[in-house]
PDB file of C-alpha atoms in Angstrom:
ATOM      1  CA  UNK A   3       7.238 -38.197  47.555  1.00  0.00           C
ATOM      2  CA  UNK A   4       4.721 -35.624  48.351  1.00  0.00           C
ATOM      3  CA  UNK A   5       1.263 -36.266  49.088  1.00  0.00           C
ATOM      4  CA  UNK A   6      -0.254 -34.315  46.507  1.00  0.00           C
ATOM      5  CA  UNK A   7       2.256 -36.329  43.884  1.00  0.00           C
ATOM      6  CA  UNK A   8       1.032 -39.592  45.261  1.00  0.00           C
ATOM      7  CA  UNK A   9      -2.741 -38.813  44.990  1.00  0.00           C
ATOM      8  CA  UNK A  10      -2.172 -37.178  41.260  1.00  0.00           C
ATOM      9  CA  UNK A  11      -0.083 -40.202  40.181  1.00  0.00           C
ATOM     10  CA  UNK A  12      -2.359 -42.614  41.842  1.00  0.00           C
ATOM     11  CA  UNK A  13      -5.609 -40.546  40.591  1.00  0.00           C
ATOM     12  CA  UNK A  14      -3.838 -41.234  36.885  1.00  0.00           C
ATOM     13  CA  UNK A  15      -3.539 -45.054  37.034  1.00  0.00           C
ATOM     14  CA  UNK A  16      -5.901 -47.364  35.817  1.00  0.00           C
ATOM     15  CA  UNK A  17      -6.868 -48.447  39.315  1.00  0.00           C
ATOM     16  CA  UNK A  18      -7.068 -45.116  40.614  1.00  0.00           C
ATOM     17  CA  UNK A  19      -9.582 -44.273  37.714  1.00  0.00           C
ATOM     18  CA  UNK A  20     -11.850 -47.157  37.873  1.00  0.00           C
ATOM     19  CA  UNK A  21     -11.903 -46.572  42.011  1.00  0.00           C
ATOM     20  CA  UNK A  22     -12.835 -42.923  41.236  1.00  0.00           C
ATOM     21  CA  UNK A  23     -15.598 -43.965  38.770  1.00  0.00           C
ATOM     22  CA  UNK A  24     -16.962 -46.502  41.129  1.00  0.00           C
ATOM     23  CA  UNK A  25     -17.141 -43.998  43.815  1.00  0.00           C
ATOM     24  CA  UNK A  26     -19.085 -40.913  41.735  1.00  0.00           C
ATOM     25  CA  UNK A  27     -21.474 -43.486  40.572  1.00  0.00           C
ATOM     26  CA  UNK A  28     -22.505 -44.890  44.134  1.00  0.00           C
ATOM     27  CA  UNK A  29     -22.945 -41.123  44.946  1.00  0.00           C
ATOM     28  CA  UNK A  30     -24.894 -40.249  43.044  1.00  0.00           C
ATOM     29  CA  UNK A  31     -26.403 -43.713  43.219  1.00  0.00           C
ATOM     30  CA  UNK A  32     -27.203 -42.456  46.361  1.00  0.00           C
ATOM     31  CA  UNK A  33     -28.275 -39.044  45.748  1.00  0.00           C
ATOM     32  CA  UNK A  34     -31.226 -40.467  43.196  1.00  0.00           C
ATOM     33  CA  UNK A  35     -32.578 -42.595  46.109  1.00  0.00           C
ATOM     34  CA  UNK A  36     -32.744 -39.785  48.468  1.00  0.00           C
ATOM     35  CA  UNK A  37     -34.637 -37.800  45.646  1.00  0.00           C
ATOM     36  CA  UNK A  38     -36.952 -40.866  45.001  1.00  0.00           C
ATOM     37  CA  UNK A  39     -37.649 -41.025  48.573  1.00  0.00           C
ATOM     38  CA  UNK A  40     -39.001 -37.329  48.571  1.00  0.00           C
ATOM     39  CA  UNK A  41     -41.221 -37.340  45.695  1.00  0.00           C
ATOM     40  CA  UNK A  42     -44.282 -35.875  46.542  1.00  0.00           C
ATOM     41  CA  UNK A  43     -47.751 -36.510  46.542  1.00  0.00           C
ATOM     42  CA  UNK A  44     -48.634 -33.410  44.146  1.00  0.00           C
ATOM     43  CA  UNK A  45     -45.708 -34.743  41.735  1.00  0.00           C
ATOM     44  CA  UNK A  46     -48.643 -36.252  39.452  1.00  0.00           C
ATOM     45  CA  UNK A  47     -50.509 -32.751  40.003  1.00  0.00           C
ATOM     46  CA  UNK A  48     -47.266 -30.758  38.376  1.00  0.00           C
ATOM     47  CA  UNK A  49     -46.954 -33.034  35.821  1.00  0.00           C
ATOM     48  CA  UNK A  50     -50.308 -32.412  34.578  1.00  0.00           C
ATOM     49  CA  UNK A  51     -50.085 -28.729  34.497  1.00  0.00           C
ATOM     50  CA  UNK A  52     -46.410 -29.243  32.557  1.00  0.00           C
ATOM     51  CA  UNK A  53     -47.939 -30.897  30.096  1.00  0.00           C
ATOM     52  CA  UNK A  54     -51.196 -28.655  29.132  1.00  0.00           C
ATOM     53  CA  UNK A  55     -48.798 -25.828  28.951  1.00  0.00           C
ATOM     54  CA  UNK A  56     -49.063 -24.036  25.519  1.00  0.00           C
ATOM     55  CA  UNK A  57     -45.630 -23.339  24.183  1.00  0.00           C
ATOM     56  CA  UNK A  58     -42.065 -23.613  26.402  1.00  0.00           C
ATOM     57  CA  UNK A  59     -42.085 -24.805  29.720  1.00  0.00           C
ATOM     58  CA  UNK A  60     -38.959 -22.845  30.936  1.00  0.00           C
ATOM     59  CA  UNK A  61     -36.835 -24.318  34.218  1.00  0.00           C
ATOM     60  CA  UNK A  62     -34.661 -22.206  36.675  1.00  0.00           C
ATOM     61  CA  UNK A  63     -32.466 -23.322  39.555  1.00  0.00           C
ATOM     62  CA  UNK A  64     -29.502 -22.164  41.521  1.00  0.00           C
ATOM     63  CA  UNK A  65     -27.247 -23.515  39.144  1.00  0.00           C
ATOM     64  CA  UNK A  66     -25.281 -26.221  41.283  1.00  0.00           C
ATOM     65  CA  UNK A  67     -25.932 -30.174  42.194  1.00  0.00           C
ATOM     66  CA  UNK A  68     -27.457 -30.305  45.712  1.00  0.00           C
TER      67      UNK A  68
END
């Protein structure tokens, strides 16, 4: 059996599911506590400023996760 066939069958079993599940969640798990970690002090500041805005607060980014 090929290794490609033995991830995709073992990617479609139950187990292989609930292991894949487990391990996006403690990703990004982990990806929230790095963010928490950098909040900074002007967060507060930004928030302020969001929320006198007039009208639509539009948000840009690149587009991608990380």
């Amino acid at each position: 059996m090929s290794s490609e066939l033995a991830r995709r069958e073992y990617a479609n079993s139950k187990f292989g599911r609930v292991r894949a599940a487990t391990e996006i969640v403690l990703t990004e798990a982990r990806a929230l506590q790095q963010l928490a970690e950098k909040i900074p002090a002007d967060f507060s500041a930004a928030v302020d400023l969001i929320l006198e805005c007039c009208g639509n607060v539009i948000v840009t980014g690149m587009g991608k996760a990380g």
